[in-house]
CSV table of C-alpha atoms and ligand atoms in Angstrom, one decimal:
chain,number,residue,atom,x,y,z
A,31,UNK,CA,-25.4,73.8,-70.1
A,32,UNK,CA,-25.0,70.2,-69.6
A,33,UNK,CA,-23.9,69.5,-73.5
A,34,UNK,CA,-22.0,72.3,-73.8
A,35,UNK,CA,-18.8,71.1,-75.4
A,36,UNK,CA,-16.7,74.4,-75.5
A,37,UNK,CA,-16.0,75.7,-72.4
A,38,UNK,CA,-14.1,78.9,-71.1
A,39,UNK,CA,-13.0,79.2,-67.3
A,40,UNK,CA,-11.7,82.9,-66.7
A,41,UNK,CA,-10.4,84.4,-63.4
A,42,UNK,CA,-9.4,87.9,-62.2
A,43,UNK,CA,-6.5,90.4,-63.4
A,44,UNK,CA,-3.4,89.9,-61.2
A,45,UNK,CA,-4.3,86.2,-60.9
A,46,UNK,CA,-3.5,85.2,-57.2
A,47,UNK,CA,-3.2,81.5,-56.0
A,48,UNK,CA,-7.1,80.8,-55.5
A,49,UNK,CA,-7.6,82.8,-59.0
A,50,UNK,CA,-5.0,80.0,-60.6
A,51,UNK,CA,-5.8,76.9,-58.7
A,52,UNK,CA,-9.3,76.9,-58.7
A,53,UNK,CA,-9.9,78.0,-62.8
A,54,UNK,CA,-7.1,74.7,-63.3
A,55,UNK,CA,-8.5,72.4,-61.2
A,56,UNK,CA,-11.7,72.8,-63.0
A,57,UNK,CA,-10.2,72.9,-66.1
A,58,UNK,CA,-8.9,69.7,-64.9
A,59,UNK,CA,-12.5,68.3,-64.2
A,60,UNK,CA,-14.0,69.5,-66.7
A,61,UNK,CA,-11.5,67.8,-69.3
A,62,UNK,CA,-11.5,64.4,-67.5
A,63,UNK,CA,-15.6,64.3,-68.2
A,64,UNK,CA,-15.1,65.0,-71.6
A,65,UNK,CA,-15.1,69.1,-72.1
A,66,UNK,CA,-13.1,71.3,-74.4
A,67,UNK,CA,-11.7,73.7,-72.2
A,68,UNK,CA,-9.7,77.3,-72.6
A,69,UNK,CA,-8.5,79.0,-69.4
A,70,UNK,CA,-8.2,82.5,-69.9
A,71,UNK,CA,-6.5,85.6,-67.5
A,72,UNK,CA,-6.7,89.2,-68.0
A,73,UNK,CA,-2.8,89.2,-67.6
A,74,UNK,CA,0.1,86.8,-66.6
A,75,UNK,CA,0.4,85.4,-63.0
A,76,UNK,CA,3.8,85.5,-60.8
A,77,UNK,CA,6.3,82.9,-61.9
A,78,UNK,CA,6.0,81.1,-58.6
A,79,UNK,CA,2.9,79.1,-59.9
A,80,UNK,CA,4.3,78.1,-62.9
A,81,UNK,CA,4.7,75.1,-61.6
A,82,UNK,CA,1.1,74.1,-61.3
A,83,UNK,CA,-0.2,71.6,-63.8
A,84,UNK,CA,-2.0,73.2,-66.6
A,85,UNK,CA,-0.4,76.5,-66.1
A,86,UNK,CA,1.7,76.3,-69.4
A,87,UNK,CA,-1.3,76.0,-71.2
A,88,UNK,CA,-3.2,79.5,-69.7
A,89,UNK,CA,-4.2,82.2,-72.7
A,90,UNK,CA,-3.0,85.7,-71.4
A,91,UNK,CA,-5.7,88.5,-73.0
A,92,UNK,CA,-3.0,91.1,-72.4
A,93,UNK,CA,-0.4,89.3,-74.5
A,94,UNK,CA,-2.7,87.1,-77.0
A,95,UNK,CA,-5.8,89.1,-77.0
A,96,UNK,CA,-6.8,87.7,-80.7
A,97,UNK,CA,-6.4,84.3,-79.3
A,98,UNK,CA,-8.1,84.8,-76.2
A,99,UNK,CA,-11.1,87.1,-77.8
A,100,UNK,CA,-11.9,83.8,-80.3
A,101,UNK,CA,-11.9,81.3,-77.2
A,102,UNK,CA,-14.9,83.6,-75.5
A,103,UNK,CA,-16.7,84.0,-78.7
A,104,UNK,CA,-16.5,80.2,-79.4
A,105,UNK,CA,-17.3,79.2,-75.9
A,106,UNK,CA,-20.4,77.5,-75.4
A,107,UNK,CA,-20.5,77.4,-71.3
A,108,UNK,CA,-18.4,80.0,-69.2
A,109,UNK,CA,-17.2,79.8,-65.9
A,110,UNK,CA,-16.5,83.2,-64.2
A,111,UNK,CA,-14.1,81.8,-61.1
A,112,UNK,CA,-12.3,84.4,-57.6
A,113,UNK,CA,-14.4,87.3,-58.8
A,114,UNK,CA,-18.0,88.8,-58.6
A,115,UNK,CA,-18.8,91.1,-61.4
A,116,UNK,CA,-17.1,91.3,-64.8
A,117,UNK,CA,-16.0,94.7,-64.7
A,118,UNK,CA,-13.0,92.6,-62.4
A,119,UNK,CA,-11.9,91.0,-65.4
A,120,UNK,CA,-10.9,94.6,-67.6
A,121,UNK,CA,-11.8,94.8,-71.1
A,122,UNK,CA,-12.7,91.2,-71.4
A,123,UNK,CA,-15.3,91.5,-69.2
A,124,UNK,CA,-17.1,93.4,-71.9
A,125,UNK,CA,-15.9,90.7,-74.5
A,126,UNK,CA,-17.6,88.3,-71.8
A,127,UNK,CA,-20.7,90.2,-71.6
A,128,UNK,CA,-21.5,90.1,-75.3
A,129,UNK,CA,-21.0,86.1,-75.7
A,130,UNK,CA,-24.4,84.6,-75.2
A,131,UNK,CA,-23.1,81.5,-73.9
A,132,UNK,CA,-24.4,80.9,-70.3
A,133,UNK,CA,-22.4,82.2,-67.5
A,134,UNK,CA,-21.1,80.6,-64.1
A,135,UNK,CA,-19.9,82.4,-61.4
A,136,UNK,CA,-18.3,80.1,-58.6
A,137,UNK,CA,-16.9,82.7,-56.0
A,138,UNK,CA,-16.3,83.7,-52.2
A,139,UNK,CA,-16.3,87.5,-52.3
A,140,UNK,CA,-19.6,89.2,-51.2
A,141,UNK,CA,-22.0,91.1,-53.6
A,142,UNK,CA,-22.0,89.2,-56.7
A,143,UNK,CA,-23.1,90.9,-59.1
A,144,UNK,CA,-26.4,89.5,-61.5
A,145,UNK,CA,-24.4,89.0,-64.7
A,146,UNK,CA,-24.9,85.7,-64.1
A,147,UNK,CA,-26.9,82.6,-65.2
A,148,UNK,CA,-26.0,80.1,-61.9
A,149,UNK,CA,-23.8,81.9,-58.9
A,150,UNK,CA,-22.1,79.8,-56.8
A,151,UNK,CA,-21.7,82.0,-54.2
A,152,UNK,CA,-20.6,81.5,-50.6
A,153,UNK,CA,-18.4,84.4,-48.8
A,154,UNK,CA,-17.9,82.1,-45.5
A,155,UNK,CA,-15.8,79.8,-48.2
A,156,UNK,CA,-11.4,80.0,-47.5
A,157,UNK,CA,-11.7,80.0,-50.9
A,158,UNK,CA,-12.8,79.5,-54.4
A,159,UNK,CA,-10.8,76.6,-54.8
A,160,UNK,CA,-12.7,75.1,-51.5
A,161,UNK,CA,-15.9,76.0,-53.6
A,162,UNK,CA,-14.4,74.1,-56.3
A,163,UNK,CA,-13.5,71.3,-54.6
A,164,UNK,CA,-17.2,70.2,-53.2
A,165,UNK,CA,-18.4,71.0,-56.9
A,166,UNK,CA,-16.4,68.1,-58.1
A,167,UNK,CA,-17.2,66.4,-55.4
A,168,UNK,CA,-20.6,67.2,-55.8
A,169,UNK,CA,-20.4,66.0,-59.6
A,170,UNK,CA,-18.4,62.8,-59.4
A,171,UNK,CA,-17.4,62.2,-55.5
A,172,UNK,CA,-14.3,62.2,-54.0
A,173,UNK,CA,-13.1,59.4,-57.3
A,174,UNK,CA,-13.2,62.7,-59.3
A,175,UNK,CA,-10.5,65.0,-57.8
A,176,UNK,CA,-6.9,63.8,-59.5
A,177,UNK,CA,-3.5,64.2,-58.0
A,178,UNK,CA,-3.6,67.4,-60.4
A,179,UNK,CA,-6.9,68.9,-59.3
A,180,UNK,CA,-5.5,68.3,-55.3
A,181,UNK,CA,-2.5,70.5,-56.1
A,182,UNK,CA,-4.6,73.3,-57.4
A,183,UNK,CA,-7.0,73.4,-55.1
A,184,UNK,CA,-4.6,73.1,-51.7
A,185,UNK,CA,-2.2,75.9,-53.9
A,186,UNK,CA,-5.7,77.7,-53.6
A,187,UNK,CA,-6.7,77.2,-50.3
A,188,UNK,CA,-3.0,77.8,-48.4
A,189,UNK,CA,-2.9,81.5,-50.7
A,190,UNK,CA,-6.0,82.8,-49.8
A,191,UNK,CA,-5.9,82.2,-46.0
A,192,UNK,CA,-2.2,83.2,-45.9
A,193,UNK,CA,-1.2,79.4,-44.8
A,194,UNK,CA,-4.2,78.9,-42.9
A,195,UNK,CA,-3.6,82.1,-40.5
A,196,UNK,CA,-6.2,83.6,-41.2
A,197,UNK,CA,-10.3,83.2,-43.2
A,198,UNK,CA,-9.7,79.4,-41.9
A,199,UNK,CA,-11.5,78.5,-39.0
A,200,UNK,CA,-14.1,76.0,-40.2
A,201,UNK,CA,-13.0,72.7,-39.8
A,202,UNK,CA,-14.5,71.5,-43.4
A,203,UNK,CA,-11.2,73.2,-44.7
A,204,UNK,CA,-8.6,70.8,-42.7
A,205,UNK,CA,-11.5,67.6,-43.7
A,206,UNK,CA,-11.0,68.9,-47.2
A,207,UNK,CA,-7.1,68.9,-47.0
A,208,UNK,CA,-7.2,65.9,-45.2
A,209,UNK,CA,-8.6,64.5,-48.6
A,210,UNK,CA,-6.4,66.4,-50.8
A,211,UNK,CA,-3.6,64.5,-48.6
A,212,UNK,CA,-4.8,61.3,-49.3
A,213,UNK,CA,-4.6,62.3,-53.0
A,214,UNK,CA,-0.9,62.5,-52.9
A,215,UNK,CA,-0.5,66.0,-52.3
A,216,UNK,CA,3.3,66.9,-50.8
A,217,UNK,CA,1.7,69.7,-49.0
A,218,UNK,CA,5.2,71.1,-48.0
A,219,UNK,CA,6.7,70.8,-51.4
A,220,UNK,CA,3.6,73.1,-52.5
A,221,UNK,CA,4.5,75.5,-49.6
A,222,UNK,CA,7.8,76.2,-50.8
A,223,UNK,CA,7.1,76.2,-54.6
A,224,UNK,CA,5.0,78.8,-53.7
A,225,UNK,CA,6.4,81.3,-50.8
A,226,UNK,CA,10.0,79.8,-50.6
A,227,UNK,CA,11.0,80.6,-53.9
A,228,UNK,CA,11.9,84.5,-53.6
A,229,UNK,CA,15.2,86.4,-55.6
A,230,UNK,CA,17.7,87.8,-54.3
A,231,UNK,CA,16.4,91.4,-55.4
A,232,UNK,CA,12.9,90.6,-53.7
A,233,UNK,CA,14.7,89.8,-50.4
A,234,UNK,CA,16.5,93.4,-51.2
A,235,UNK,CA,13.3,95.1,-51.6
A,236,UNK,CA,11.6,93.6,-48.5
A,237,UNK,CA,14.5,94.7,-46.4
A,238,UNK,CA,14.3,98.3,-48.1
A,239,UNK,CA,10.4,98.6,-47.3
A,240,UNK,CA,10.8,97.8,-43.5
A,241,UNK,CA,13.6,100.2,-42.8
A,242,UNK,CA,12.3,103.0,-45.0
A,243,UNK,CA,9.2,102.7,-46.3
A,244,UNK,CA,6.8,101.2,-43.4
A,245,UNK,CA,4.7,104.4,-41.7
A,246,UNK,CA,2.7,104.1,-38.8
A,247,UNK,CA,0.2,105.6,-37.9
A,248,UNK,CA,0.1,104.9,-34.1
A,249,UNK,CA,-3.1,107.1,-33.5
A,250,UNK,CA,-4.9,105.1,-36.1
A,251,UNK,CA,-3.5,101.7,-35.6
A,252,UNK,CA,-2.8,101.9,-39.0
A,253,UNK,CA,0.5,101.2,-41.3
A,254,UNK,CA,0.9,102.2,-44.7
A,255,UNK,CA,3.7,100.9,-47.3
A,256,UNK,CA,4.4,103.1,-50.4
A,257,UNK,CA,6.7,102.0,-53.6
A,258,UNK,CA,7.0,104.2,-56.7
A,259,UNK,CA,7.5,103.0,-60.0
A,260,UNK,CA,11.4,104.5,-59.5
A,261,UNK,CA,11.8,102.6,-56.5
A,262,UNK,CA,10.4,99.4,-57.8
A,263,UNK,CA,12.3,99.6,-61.1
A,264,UNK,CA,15.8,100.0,-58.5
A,265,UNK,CA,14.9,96.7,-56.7
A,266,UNK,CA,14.5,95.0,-60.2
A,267,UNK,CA,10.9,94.0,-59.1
A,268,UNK,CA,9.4,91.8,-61.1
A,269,UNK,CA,5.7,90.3,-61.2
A,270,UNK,CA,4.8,88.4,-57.9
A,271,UNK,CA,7.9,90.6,-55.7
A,272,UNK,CA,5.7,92.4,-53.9
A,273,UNK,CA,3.2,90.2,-52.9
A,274,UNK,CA,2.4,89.7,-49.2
A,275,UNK,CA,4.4,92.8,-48.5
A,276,UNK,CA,0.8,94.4,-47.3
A,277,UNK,CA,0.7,91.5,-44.5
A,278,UNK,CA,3.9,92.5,-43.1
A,279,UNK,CA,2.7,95.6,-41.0
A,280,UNK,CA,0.2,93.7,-39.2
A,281,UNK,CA,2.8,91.4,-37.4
A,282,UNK,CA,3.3,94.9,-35.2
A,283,UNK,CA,1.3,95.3,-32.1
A,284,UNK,CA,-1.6,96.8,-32.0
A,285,UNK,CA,-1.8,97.5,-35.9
A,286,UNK,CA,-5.1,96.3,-37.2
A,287,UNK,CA,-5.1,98.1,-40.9
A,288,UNK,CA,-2.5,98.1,-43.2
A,289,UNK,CA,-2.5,100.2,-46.6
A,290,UNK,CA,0.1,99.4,-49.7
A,291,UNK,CA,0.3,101.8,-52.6
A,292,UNK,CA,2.5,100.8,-55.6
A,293,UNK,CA,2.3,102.4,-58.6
A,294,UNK,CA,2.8,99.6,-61.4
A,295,UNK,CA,3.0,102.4,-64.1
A,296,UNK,CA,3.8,105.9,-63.7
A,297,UNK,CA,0.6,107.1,-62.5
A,298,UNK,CA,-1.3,104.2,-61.9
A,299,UNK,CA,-1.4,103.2,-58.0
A,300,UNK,CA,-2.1,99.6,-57.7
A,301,UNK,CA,-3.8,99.6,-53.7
A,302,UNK,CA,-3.9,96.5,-51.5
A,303,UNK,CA,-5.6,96.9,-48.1
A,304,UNK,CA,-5.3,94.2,-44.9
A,305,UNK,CA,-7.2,94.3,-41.9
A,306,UNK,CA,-7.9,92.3,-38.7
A,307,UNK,CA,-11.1,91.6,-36.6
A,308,UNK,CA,-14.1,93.7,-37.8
A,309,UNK,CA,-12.6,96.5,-39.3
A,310,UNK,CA,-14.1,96.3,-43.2
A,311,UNK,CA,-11.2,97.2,-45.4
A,312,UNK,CA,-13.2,96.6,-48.0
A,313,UNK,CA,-15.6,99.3,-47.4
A,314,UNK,CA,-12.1,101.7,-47.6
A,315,UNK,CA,-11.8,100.1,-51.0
A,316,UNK,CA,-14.9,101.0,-52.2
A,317,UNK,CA,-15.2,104.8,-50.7
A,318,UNK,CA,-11.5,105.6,-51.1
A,319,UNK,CA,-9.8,103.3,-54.0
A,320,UNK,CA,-12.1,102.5,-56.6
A,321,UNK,CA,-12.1,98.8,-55.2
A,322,UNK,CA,-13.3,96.0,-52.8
A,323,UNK,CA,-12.7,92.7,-52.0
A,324,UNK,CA,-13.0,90.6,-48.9
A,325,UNK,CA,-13.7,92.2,-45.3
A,326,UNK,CA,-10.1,91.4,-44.1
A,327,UNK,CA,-8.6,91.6,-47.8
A,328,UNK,CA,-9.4,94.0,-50.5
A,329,UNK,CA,-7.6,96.3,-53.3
A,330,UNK,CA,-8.2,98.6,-55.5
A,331,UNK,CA,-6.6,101.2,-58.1
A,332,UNK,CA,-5.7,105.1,-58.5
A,333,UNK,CA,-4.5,106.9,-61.7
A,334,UNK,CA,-2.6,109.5,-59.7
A,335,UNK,CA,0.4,110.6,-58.4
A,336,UNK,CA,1.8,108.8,-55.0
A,337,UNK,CA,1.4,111.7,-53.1
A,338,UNK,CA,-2.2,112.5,-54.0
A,339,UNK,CA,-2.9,108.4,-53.4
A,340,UNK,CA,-1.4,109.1,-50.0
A,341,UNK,CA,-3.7,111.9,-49.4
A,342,UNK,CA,-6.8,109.8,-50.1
A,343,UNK,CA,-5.1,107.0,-47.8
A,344,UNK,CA,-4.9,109.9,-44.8
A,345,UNK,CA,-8.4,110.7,-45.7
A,346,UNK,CA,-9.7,107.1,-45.6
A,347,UNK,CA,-7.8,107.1,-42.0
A,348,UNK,CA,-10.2,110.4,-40.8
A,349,UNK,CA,-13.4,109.0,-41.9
A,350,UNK,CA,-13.0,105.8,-40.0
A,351,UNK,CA,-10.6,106.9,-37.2
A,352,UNK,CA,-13.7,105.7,-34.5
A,353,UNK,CA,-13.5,102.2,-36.2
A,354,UNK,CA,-9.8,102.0,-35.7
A,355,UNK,CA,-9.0,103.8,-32.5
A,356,UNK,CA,-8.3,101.3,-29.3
B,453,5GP,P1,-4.6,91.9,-53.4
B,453,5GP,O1,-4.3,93.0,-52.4
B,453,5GP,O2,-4.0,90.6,-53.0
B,453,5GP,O3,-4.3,92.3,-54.8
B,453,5GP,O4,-6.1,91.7,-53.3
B,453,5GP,C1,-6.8,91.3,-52.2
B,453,5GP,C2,-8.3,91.1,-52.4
B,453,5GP,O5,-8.9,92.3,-52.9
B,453,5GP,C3,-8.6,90.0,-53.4
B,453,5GP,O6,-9.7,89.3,-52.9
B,453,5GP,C4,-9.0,90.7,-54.6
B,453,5GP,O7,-10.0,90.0,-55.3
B,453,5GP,C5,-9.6,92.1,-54.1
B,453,5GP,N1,-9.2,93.1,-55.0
B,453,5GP,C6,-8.0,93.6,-55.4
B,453,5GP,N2,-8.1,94.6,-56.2
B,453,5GP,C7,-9.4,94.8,-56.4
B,453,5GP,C8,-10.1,95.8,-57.2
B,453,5GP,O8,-9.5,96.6,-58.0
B,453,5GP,N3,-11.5,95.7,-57.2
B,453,5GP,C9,-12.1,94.8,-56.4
B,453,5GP,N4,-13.5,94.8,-56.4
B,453,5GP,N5,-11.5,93.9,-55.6
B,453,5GP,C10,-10.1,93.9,-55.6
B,454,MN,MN1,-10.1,84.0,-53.6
């Protein structure tokens, strides 16, 4: 692995902040020690990390598969990075599976799967970025994380906990940021570029989900949001619009899951499921939505109409109405 030259970093489809910030902070690494390095995404990530350093130069497999398809087959050294098993990564995961370059996971979700030739593997991590942080530090010490790595990796680290609300109690996370600080991060800057950056029509949309869309399911305390393609295509919603919409139902009291169904094509329900405390959402994901994900934070996907997706969702709510009753 060592001489590998070539080198491929891949992350999930729908990239998130972690997904982004910790494939280009390693890509960052990796290039300052010498490496020839491709980051790769099943499809394009919301315009609010555009900004990142690096981001401009991410291959989309969606929208330059022939381009994207040559990288893997070239690569001599992959990192797999915010997923467990390739099937996450669509149909390059089965481009992925047929290179015979060696493969390395670095991930925080639970149940890896054995595709791998080294998993880095920690579920108590915030993050992947966290994960990637102590690699580099690991590698070449605190000297080897740039300005440009720092942004990534704090970009990672404030998305996946929801700004440290929540997955964020160990304090190596605020010794780590503390670090990232010191590399010149504007910690507030990032903060905005991120979740202070919304359109007009997304503000529209939000407003038109809490008066009419939010259900709750008092018995259960439960919530469920639903947006059709129809609806979505009225608000003008483009990529990254609805995200953190799921997290809104748990502000109420007493509500401890919270469902979102959005169907991103007709037919096609995209599912994001929240929890608090011990209820597993990610078990839901798994039995009800062809899915998982974190215990707190998991999706998964449908290819059915809304109102049969919000069937299954009243289902998922019988099976585990003794986890979720008071
Ligand atoms: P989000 O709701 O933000 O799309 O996803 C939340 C979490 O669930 C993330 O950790 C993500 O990796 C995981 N997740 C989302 N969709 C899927 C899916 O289809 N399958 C699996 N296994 N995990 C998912
Ligand atoms: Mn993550």
């Amino acid at each position: 692995m060592q001489g590998a030259v070539k080198v491929v970093l891949l992350s999930h489809k729908n990239p998130d902040g972690d997904a982004v910030g910790s494939s280009l902070a390693m890509g960052h690494y990796l290039r300052s020690v010498g490496k020839d390095v491709t980051v790769i995404y099943p499809n394009a990530f919301p315009e609010f990390f555009a900004w990142m350093p690096g981001a401009g130069d991410v291959l989309f497999y969606e929208s330059d598969r022939e381009r994207a398809v040559a990288a893997v087959k070239d690569a001599e050294l992959v990192f797999c990075l915010d997923f467990n098993t390739l099937s996450r990564i669509g149909l390059l995961g089965s481009c992925v599976a047929d290179s015979s370059a060696p493969k390395v996971l670095v991930d925080h979700h639970p149940e890896p799967s054995a595709d791998f030739a080294l998993t880095i593997s920690h579920t108590e991590a915030c993050s992947t970025s966290e994960l990637v942080y102590e690699a580099i530090v690991a590698l070449s010490g605190t000297e080897g994380v740039s300005f440009e790595m720092a942004q990534c990796i704090y970009t990672g680290m404030m998305t996946d906990t929801g700004s440290f609300a929540y997955a964020s109690a160990r304090k190596e996370i605020y010794l780590i940021i503390a670090e990232l600080l010191d590399k010149g991060i504007d910690k507030d800057w990032i903060f905005r570029k991120v979740f202070y950056n919304s359109s007009l029509s997304r503000m529209r949309l939000c407003g038109y989900v809490l008066y009419d869309k939010l259900k709750l399911y008092n018995r259960y305390n439960a919530a469920l949001i639903t947006l059709t393609h129809g609806e979505l295509m009225r608000f003008y919603a483009s990529k990254g619009d609805t995200e953190g919409l799921v997290n809104q139902p748990l502000q109420m009291k007493g509500v401890r899951f919270s469902c979102f169904l959005r169907e991103e094509q007709p037919g096609k329900i995209n599912v994001s499921l929240r929890s608090v405390d011990d209820f597993p959402c990610n078990a839901v994901a798994a039995e009800f939505f062809n899915g998982g994900g974190h215990k707190n934070a998991s999706g998964g996907e449908l290819y059915c109409s809304m109102d049969v997706a919000v069937e299954q969702f009243k289902k998922a709510l019988q099976k585990y109405k003794s986890e979720l009753a008071d």
